[in-house]
Structure formats: C-alpha cells, structure tokens
C-alpha cells in the first residue's frame, strides 16, 4: 500500500489526539486495501450487515510475510512512508512522548517511568486477550515486592484511554437474547498493532518465528496471531462506525464459547466474525459461529471467518471465508 504524501511530519500527524482518534488515523491505511493486488468486487461489511447473505467472491494475493510487514509498518500515514529504521524511531518517540509529556499535561506526574513503560509492554503482550489488569501489572513487575498501587495502574489505564492509545473491545452484553451469563471483561488492543510490536521489540522475522518473542504475558498461540487479530479489529471497528454499528467480543462465563468480533446493528441483530491466521477454514474454525447461529437464529445476520487466504467464498454451511485484504466497509 502506498500512502499519499503528507504535508507534515510524523510528530504532527500523531499529535492530532483527541480531535481525531488514533484508531481513525491508523485505519486510513491499515487494512484499507489501497494498493493491494486483488480482484473486485470485494466483500463489504455493510453487505454482511444487510442480512441478505449474498454470494461472496474475490481474490487477493498477500502472504503471511506481507501481513507481518503491514503490522509493523503502522497505519499512521506520516510514519508508514518512512524507511524501517526511521519508522521505528518515530514509533518509539511517540511512546516516549506519552510517558514524558502527555501524562504531565493530563495532570499526572509519572514518578516511575520504567514501571509505566513496563505496564505498556505487558498490555501489548496481552493483545487480543481478556487478561485481568492485575495479571498485566504482575507481568509488568515480575519479582517486585513494591508494586504500584491499584489506584496508580487505574490512572495508567484511564489516561492511556483518554489519549486513545488503549482501544479495548468491550464484551457483548445483549439486552435481549437467550444468553444468561456472558463475560464482560474487555479484549485488549492498542490503537495500532505497530505500537504493540514496538513495545515488545519485535520485527517481522520475530513475528514469523513461532518460538519468539518471550513476552511478559504468557499467551496461547504466537504473537503474530494476536497482532493479526488486532489489525482485523482496527479495520472492522472503523468500518462498523461508518455503518452505525458497534463492535464487541463474545465470551461465555465458562469460556466454552468465544467469538472474536460481534458487530451489532441498532436493532440488536448482529454479524459474527472469527479471525484465523490461516489461509483456509476448517470445520473446527467455525464451531463457535455454528453454535452462535443455533443460539440466535435469524438475529444472526451473517457470519464469517477473516483469514490470510487468497479467495473469498461461502462454505457449504453458509459461513463466509474472507481474506483481510479483501474486506471493505
């Protein structure tokens, strides 16, 4: 993807908070499809939300390496056009400004900057999980007996949310459905997965290595899968906003069933999306979507798996498989 030239530098681009959210800025290029080799028409989120369940088609040609590079490249226009070394320096500078300048400007003096940086890295390692904030704090301060008070970490969370750096997806708690007990914990995401990659000090080779990195929060699966889900989430949330829909995740109280993204219309009917770091979709990949369809019936407008594959299609069971590079608003 080739961004158009910007009249200002990266620092100015990132200093538009909160007038323009980091999410809205980043998604202008992340996942927007601009410059991706593909055939049209491409699947659209608004078409899924229509409930018509039309045929899904289209082709694209992005490899796993391409997606890893897209993650670390950042969606901020003035940053993604830079050479890799300059891009990393700008992302590091952005994170440092949050600690050194933005917190004091919000009226909060950071007495232990390294602790805040450690908390941010632990949060990044918890991307696409519902890890508790206590678990994130413990991961940020391993072996320390003099841990920050809960009130301090609450300030971290609140200020970082006000600065649009934290962008968690809330749990889905429908006002009308057959569900009696659903998890309310948010699923953790940063405004741009490139920030998570920088906080964890990983590049494309590290993301593609299943054994790396040694992140502060132990998580099932490898980090690339989590950051790919974050990239998908970033795109879907902005696309959903354009469709006047809201985005959540679903997790039952006993964790037996989880759905990565629930896009809800104003009438409470939904589209359900799973995210898989895989070019193909198996029956096991759609088991939670199949279960959800049995629970909701016609209230489930459509269901799809977002993949790293090259073709969009509908399975025999009616569930769509859509490569991220093909998804449009």
CSV table of C-alpha atoms in Angstrom, one decimal:
chain,number,residue,atom,x,y,z
A,1,UNK,CA,0.0,0.0,0.0
A,2,UNK,CA,1.4,3.4,-1.0
A,3,UNK,CA,0.2,6.3,1.1
A,4,UNK,CA,-0.3,9.7,-0.4
A,5,UNK,CA,2.3,12.3,0.6
A,6,UNK,CA,1.6,14.2,3.8
A,7,UNK,CA,2.3,17.9,4.2
A,8,UNK,CA,3.5,17.5,7.8
A,9,UNK,CA,5.9,15.3,9.7
A,10,UNK,CA,5.1,12.2,11.8
A,11,UNK,CA,5.1,14.1,15.1
A,12,UNK,CA,2.4,16.5,13.8
A,13,UNK,CA,0.4,13.6,12.4
A,14,UNK,CA,0.4,11.8,15.8
A,15,UNK,CA,-0.4,15.0,17.8
A,16,UNK,CA,-3.9,15.2,16.4
A,17,UNK,CA,-5.3,13.5,19.6
A,18,UNK,CA,-8.1,13.7,20.7
A,19,UNK,CA,-9.5,15.7,17.8
A,20,UNK,CA,-9.0,12.6,15.6
A,21,UNK,CA,-8.7,9.3,17.3
A,22,UNK,CA,-5.6,7.2,16.7
A,23,UNK,CA,-7.8,4.4,15.5
A,24,UNK,CA,-9.3,6.6,12.8
A,25,UNK,CA,-5.9,7.9,11.7
A,26,UNK,CA,-4.3,4.4,11.6
A,27,UNK,CA,-7.1,2.7,9.7
A,28,UNK,CA,-6.8,5.1,6.8
A,29,UNK,CA,-4.1,2.8,5.5
A,30,UNK,CA,-4.1,-0.3,7.7
A,31,UNK,CA,-6.4,-2.7,6.2
A,32,UNK,CA,-7.9,-0.2,3.8
A,33,UNK,CA,-7.0,-2.3,0.8
A,34,UNK,CA,-5.3,0.6,-1.1
A,35,UNK,CA,-2.6,-0.8,-3.3
A,36,UNK,CA,-3.3,-4.5,-2.5
A,37,UNK,CA,-3.4,-6.7,-5.5
A,38,UNK,CA,-7.0,-8.2,-5.7
A,39,UNK,CA,-10.0,-8.7,-7.9
A,40,UNK,CA,-13.2,-6.9,-7.5
A,41,UNK,CA,-16.0,-6.8,-6.3
A,42,UNK,CA,-14.7,-7.3,-2.7
A,43,UNK,CA,-16.8,-8.4,0.3
A,44,UNK,CA,-18.2,-5.4,2.3
A,45,UNK,CA,-19.0,-5.3,5.9
A,46,UNK,CA,-22.2,-3.3,5.2
A,47,UNK,CA,-23.3,-6.1,2.9
A,48,UNK,CA,-22.8,-8.6,5.7
A,49,UNK,CA,-24.9,-6.4,8.0
A,50,UNK,CA,-27.7,-6.3,5.4
A,51,UNK,CA,-28.5,-9.9,6.3
A,52,UNK,CA,-29.1,-10.9,2.7
A,53,UNK,CA,-26.3,-13.5,2.7
A,54,UNK,CA,-25.3,-12.9,-0.9
A,55,UNK,CA,-22.6,-14.8,-2.6
A,56,UNK,CA,-19.1,-13.9,-1.5
A,57,UNK,CA,-16.3,-13.7,-4.1
A,58,UNK,CA,-13.0,-12.1,-4.9
A,59,UNK,CA,-9.3,-12.8,-4.9
A,60,UNK,CA,-6.2,-11.3,-3.3
A,61,UNK,CA,-2.5,-12.1,-3.1
A,62,UNK,CA,-1.0,-11.3,0.3
A,63,UNK,CA,1.4,-13.7,2.1
A,64,UNK,CA,1.9,-14.1,5.8
A,65,UNK,CA,5.1,-12.1,5.4
A,66,UNK,CA,3.1,-9.3,3.8
A,67,UNK,CA,0.7,-9.2,6.8
A,68,UNK,CA,3.6,-9.2,9.3
A,69,UNK,CA,5.1,-6.3,7.4
A,70,UNK,CA,1.8,-4.5,7.4
A,71,UNK,CA,1.6,-4.9,11.2
A,72,UNK,CA,5.0,-3.3,11.9
A,73,UNK,CA,4.7,-0.7,9.2
A,74,UNK,CA,2.0,1.2,11.2
A,75,UNK,CA,-1.2,2.8,9.9
A,76,UNK,CA,-0.2,6.4,10.7
A,77,UNK,CA,0.3,7.9,7.3
A,78,UNK,CA,3.4,10.0,8.1
A,79,UNK,CA,5.1,7.1,9.8
A,80,UNK,CA,4.4,4.2,7.4
A,81,UNK,CA,6.0,6.0,4.4
A,82,UNK,CA,9.4,6.2,6.3
A,83,UNK,CA,12.3,3.7,6.0
A,84,UNK,CA,12.2,1.0,8.6
A,85,UNK,CA,14.8,2.5,11.0
A,86,UNK,CA,13.2,6.0,10.9
A,87,UNK,CA,9.8,4.4,11.3
A,88,UNK,CA,10.9,2.5,14.5
A,89,UNK,CA,12.4,5.7,15.8
A,90,UNK,CA,9.2,7.7,15.3
A,91,UNK,CA,7.1,5.0,17.0
A,92,UNK,CA,9.5,4.9,19.9
A,93,UNK,CA,9.3,8.7,20.1
A,94,UNK,CA,5.6,8.6,20.1
A,95,UNK,CA,5.5,6.2,23.1
A,96,UNK,CA,8.2,8.2,24.9
A,97,UNK,CA,6.2,11.4,24.5
A,98,UNK,CA,3.2,9.7,26.1
A,99,UNK,CA,5.2,8.9,29.2
A,100,UNK,CA,7.3,12.1,29.4
A,101,UNK,CA,4.9,14.8,28.1
A,102,UNK,CA,1.3,13.6,27.8
A,103,UNK,CA,0.9,12.3,31.3
A,104,UNK,CA,2.1,15.5,32.9
A,105,UNK,CA,-0.1,17.5,30.5
A,106,UNK,CA,-3.1,15.4,31.9
A,107,UNK,CA,-2.1,16.4,35.4
A,108,UNK,CA,-0.3,13.2,36.3
A,109,UNK,CA,3.3,13.1,37.2
A,110,UNK,CA,4.9,9.7,36.4
A,111,UNK,CA,7.2,9.0,39.3
A,112,UNK,CA,8.4,5.7,37.9
A,113,UNK,CA,8.6,6.0,34.1
A,114,UNK,CA,10.1,2.5,33.7
A,115,UNK,CA,7.1,1.0,35.5
A,116,UNK,CA,4.7,2.7,33.1
A,117,UNK,CA,6.7,1.5,30.2
A,118,UNK,CA,6.7,-2.0,31.6
A,119,UNK,CA,2.9,-1.8,32.1
A,120,UNK,CA,2.5,-0.7,28.5
A,121,UNK,CA,4.7,-3.6,27.3
A,122,UNK,CA,2.7,-6.1,29.4
A,123,UNK,CA,-0.6,-4.7,28.0
A,124,UNK,CA,0.8,-5.1,24.4
A,125,UNK,CA,1.7,-8.7,25.2
A,126,UNK,CA,-1.9,-9.2,26.3
A,127,UNK,CA,-3.2,-8.1,22.9
A,128,UNK,CA,-6.4,-9.9,21.9
A,129,UNK,CA,-6.8,-11.5,25.3
A,130,UNK,CA,-9.1,-10.7,28.3
A,131,UNK,CA,-6.2,-10.9,30.8
A,132,UNK,CA,-7.1,-9.1,34.1
A,133,UNK,CA,-5.4,-5.8,34.9
A,134,UNK,CA,-3.9,-7.5,37.9
A,135,UNK,CA,-2.3,-10.1,35.7
A,136,UNK,CA,-0.9,-7.3,33.4
A,137,UNK,CA,0.5,-5.5,36.4
A,138,UNK,CA,2.1,-8.7,37.7
A,139,UNK,CA,3.7,-9.3,34.3
A,140,UNK,CA,5.0,-5.7,34.2
A,141,UNK,CA,6.6,-6.0,37.6
A,142,UNK,CA,7.9,-9.6,37.9
A,143,UNK,CA,9.6,-10.3,41.3
A,144,UNK,CA,9.0,-6.8,42.6
A,145,UNK,CA,7.5,-6.5,46.1
A,146,UNK,CA,6.9,-2.8,45.9
A,147,UNK,CA,4.4,-2.8,43.1
A,148,UNK,CA,2.4,0.3,42.2
A,149,UNK,CA,-0.9,0.7,44.0
A,150,UNK,CA,-4.1,-0.3,42.1
A,151,UNK,CA,-5.1,3.4,42.0
A,152,UNK,CA,-1.8,4.1,40.1
A,153,UNK,CA,-2.5,1.5,37.5
A,154,UNK,CA,-6.1,2.7,37.2
A,155,UNK,CA,-4.7,6.1,36.4
A,156,UNK,CA,-2.4,4.5,33.7
A,157,UNK,CA,-5.4,2.8,32.1
A,158,UNK,CA,-7.7,5.9,32.3
A,159,UNK,CA,-5.1,8.4,30.9
A,160,UNK,CA,-4.0,6.0,28.2
A,161,UNK,CA,-7.6,5.5,27.2
A,162,UNK,CA,-8.1,9.3,27.1
A,163,UNK,CA,-5.1,9.5,24.8
A,164,UNK,CA,-6.6,6.9,22.5
A,165,UNK,CA,-3.6,4.6,23.0
A,166,UNK,CA,-5.7,1.8,24.6
A,167,UNK,CA,-8.6,0.7,22.4
A,168,UNK,CA,-10.2,-2.3,24.2
A,169,UNK,CA,-13.1,-4.2,22.7
A,170,UNK,CA,-16.0,-4.5,25.2
A,171,UNK,CA,-17.7,-7.7,26.0
A,172,UNK,CA,-21.1,-8.3,24.3
A,173,UNK,CA,-23.9,-8.0,26.7
A,174,UNK,CA,-27.1,-8.0,24.7
A,175,UNK,CA,-30.3,-6.6,26.1
A,176,UNK,CA,-32.4,-9.4,24.6
A,177,UNK,CA,-31.1,-12.9,23.9
A,178,UNK,CA,-31.1,-16.4,25.2
A,179,UNK,CA,-27.7,-15.8,26.9
A,180,UNK,CA,-27.8,-15.6,30.7
A,181,UNK,CA,-24.2,-15.3,31.6
A,182,UNK,CA,-21.6,-13.7,29.3
A,183,UNK,CA,-18.1,-12.4,30.2
A,184,UNK,CA,-18.0,-8.6,30.5
A,185,UNK,CA,-14.1,-8.3,30.5
A,186,UNK,CA,-12.8,-6.3,27.6
A,187,UNK,CA,-10.4,-7.7,25.0
A,188,UNK,CA,-7.2,-5.7,25.0
A,189,UNK,CA,-6.0,-3.8,21.9
A,190,UNK,CA,-3.8,-0.8,21.3
A,191,UNK,CA,-4.8,1.8,18.7
A,192,UNK,CA,-2.3,0.4,16.2
A,193,UNK,CA,-0.7,-3.1,16.3
A,194,UNK,CA,2.6,-1.5,15.2
A,195,UNK,CA,2.8,0.2,18.7
A,196,UNK,CA,2.4,-3.2,20.3
A,197,UNK,CA,5.2,-4.6,18.2
A,198,UNK,CA,7.5,-1.8,19.2
A,199,UNK,CA,6.6,-2.1,22.9
A,200,UNK,CA,7.6,-5.8,22.6
A,201,UNK,CA,10.6,-5.1,20.5
A,202,UNK,CA,9.7,-7.5,17.7
A,203,UNK,CA,10.2,-7.1,13.9
A,204,UNK,CA,8.9,-9.2,11.0
A,205,UNK,CA,11.4,-12.1,11.5
A,206,UNK,CA,10.5,-12.4,15.2
A,207,UNK,CA,6.7,-12.3,14.4
A,208,UNK,CA,7.2,-15.1,11.9
A,209,UNK,CA,9.2,-17.2,14.4
A,210,UNK,CA,6.8,-19.4,16.4
A,211,UNK,CA,9.2,-19.6,19.3
A,212,UNK,CA,9.5,-15.8,19.7
A,213,UNK,CA,9.1,-13.5,21.4
A,214,UNK,CA,9.4,-14.2,25.1
A,215,UNK,CA,6.6,-11.8,26.0
A,216,UNK,CA,5.8,-10.7,29.6
A,217,UNK,CA,2.2,-12.2,29.5
A,218,UNK,CA,2.2,-15.9,28.6
A,219,UNK,CA,-0.4,-16.4,25.9
A,220,UNK,CA,-1.7,-19.4,23.9
A,221,UNK,CA,-0.5,-19.3,20.3
A,222,UNK,CA,2.1,-16.9,18.9
A,223,UNK,CA,2.2,-13.2,18.8
A,224,UNK,CA,1.6,-12.8,15.1
A,225,UNK,CA,-1.9,-14.3,15.5
A,226,UNK,CA,-2.7,-11.8,18.2
A,227,UNK,CA,-1.5,-8.8,16.2
A,228,UNK,CA,-3.2,-10.0,13.1
A,229,UNK,CA,-6.5,-10.1,15.1
A,230,UNK,CA,-5.7,-6.6,16.3
A,231,UNK,CA,-5.2,-5.5,12.7
A,232,UNK,CA,-8.5,-7.0,11.7
A,233,UNK,CA,-10.2,-5.4,14.7
A,234,UNK,CA,-8.8,-2.0,13.9
A,235,UNK,CA,-10.3,-2.2,10.4
A,236,UNK,CA,-13.7,-3.7,11.4
A,237,UNK,CA,-14.3,-1.1,14.2
A,238,UNK,CA,-13.9,1.8,11.8
A,239,UNK,CA,-15.9,0.1,9.1
A,240,UNK,CA,-18.6,-0.6,11.6
A,241,UNK,CA,-18.7,3.0,12.7
A,242,UNK,CA,-19.4,4.0,9.2
A,243,UNK,CA,-22.3,1.6,9.2
A,244,UNK,CA,-23.6,2.9,12.5
A,245,UNK,CA,-22.9,-0.4,14.2
A,246,UNK,CA,-21.0,-1.2,17.4
A,247,UNK,CA,-18.2,-3.8,17.9
A,248,UNK,CA,-17.9,-6.2,20.8
A,249,UNK,CA,-16.5,-9.7,21.5
A,250,UNK,CA,-18.3,-12.7,22.9
A,251,UNK,CA,-17.1,-15.0,25.7
A,252,UNK,CA,-19.3,-17.2,27.8
A,253,UNK,CA,-18.8,-17.2,31.5
A,254,UNK,CA,-17.1,-20.6,31.4
A,255,UNK,CA,-15.0,-19.8,28.3
A,256,UNK,CA,-16.6,-22.7,26.4
A,257,UNK,CA,-17.5,-20.4,23.6
A,258,UNK,CA,-15.8,-17.3,22.2
A,259,UNK,CA,-16.3,-15.2,19.1
A,260,UNK,CA,-13.7,-12.7,18.3
A,261,UNK,CA,-15.9,-9.9,16.9
A,262,UNK,CA,-19.6,-9.2,17.2
A,263,UNK,CA,-20.9,-6.3,15.0
A,264,UNK,CA,-24.3,-5.1,16.3
A,265,UNK,CA,-26.9,-3.0,14.5
A,266,UNK,CA,-29.2,-0.7,16.3
A,267,UNK,CA,-31.9,-3.3,16.2
A,268,UNK,CA,-29.7,-5.7,18.2
A,269,UNK,CA,-29.1,-8.1,15.3
A,270,UNK,CA,-25.5,-9.0,14.7
A,271,UNK,CA,-22.8,-10.2,12.4
A,272,UNK,CA,-20.2,-12.5,14.0
A,273,UNK,CA,-16.6,-12.7,12.8
A,274,UNK,CA,-13.8,-15.1,13.8
A,275,UNK,CA,-10.2,-14.3,13.0
A,276,UNK,CA,-7.8,-17.0,11.9
A,277,UNK,CA,-4.1,-16.7,11.0
A,278,UNK,CA,-4.6,-19.3,8.3
A,279,UNK,CA,-5.3,-19.3,4.6
A,280,UNK,CA,-8.0,-22.0,4.9
A,281,UNK,CA,-11.0,-22.5,7.1
A,282,UNK,CA,-11.8,-25.8,8.8
A,283,UNK,CA,-14.9,-27.1,10.5
A,284,UNK,CA,-13.2,-26.6,13.8
A,285,UNK,CA,-12.6,-22.9,12.9
A,286,UNK,CA,-16.3,-22.3,12.6
A,287,UNK,CA,-17.6,-24.3,15.6
A,288,UNK,CA,-18.3,-21.2,17.7
A,289,UNK,CA,-20.0,-19.5,14.8
A,290,UNK,CA,-22.2,-22.6,14.3
A,291,UNK,CA,-23.0,-22.7,18.0
A,292,UNK,CA,-23.9,-19.0,17.9
A,293,UNK,CA,-26.2,-19.4,14.9
A,294,UNK,CA,-28.0,-22.1,16.9
A,295,UNK,CA,-28.5,-19.8,19.8
A,296,UNK,CA,-29.6,-16.7,17.8
A,297,UNK,CA,-31.4,-17.9,14.7
A,298,UNK,CA,-32.4,-15.0,12.5
A,299,UNK,CA,-30.9,-12.5,14.9
A,300,UNK,CA,-27.5,-13.6,13.4
A,301,UNK,CA,-27.5,-11.7,10.2
A,302,UNK,CA,-24.3,-13.3,8.8
A,303,UNK,CA,-21.1,-15.0,10.0
A,304,UNK,CA,-17.6,-15.1,8.5
A,305,UNK,CA,-14.0,-16.1,9.2
A,306,UNK,CA,-11.4,-13.4,8.4
A,307,UNK,CA,-8.3,-15.2,7.0
A,308,UNK,CA,-4.9,-14.7,5.4
A,309,UNK,CA,-6.0,-16.7,2.3
A,310,UNK,CA,-6.3,-15.6,-1.3
A,311,UNK,CA,-10.0,-16.3,-2.1
A,312,UNK,CA,-13.3,-15.2,-0.6
A,313,UNK,CA,-16.2,-17.7,-0.7
A,314,UNK,CA,-19.1,-19.2,1.2
A,315,UNK,CA,-18.8,-22.6,2.8
A,316,UNK,CA,-21.5,-25.2,2.3
A,317,UNK,CA,-22.7,-24.3,5.8
A,318,UNK,CA,-23.3,-20.7,4.7
A,319,UNK,CA,-20.4,-19.2,6.7
A,320,UNK,CA,-18.2,-16.9,4.6
A,321,UNK,CA,-14.4,-17.0,4.4
A,322,UNK,CA,-12.9,-13.6,3.7
A,323,UNK,CA,-9.2,-12.7,3.4
A,324,UNK,CA,-8.5,-9.5,5.3
A,325,UNK,CA,-7.0,-7.9,2.2
A,326,UNK,CA,-10.4,-8.1,0.5
A,327,UNK,CA,-12.7,-6.8,3.3
A,328,UNK,CA,-14.1,-3.3,2.6
A,329,UNK,CA,-16.5,-1.1,4.5
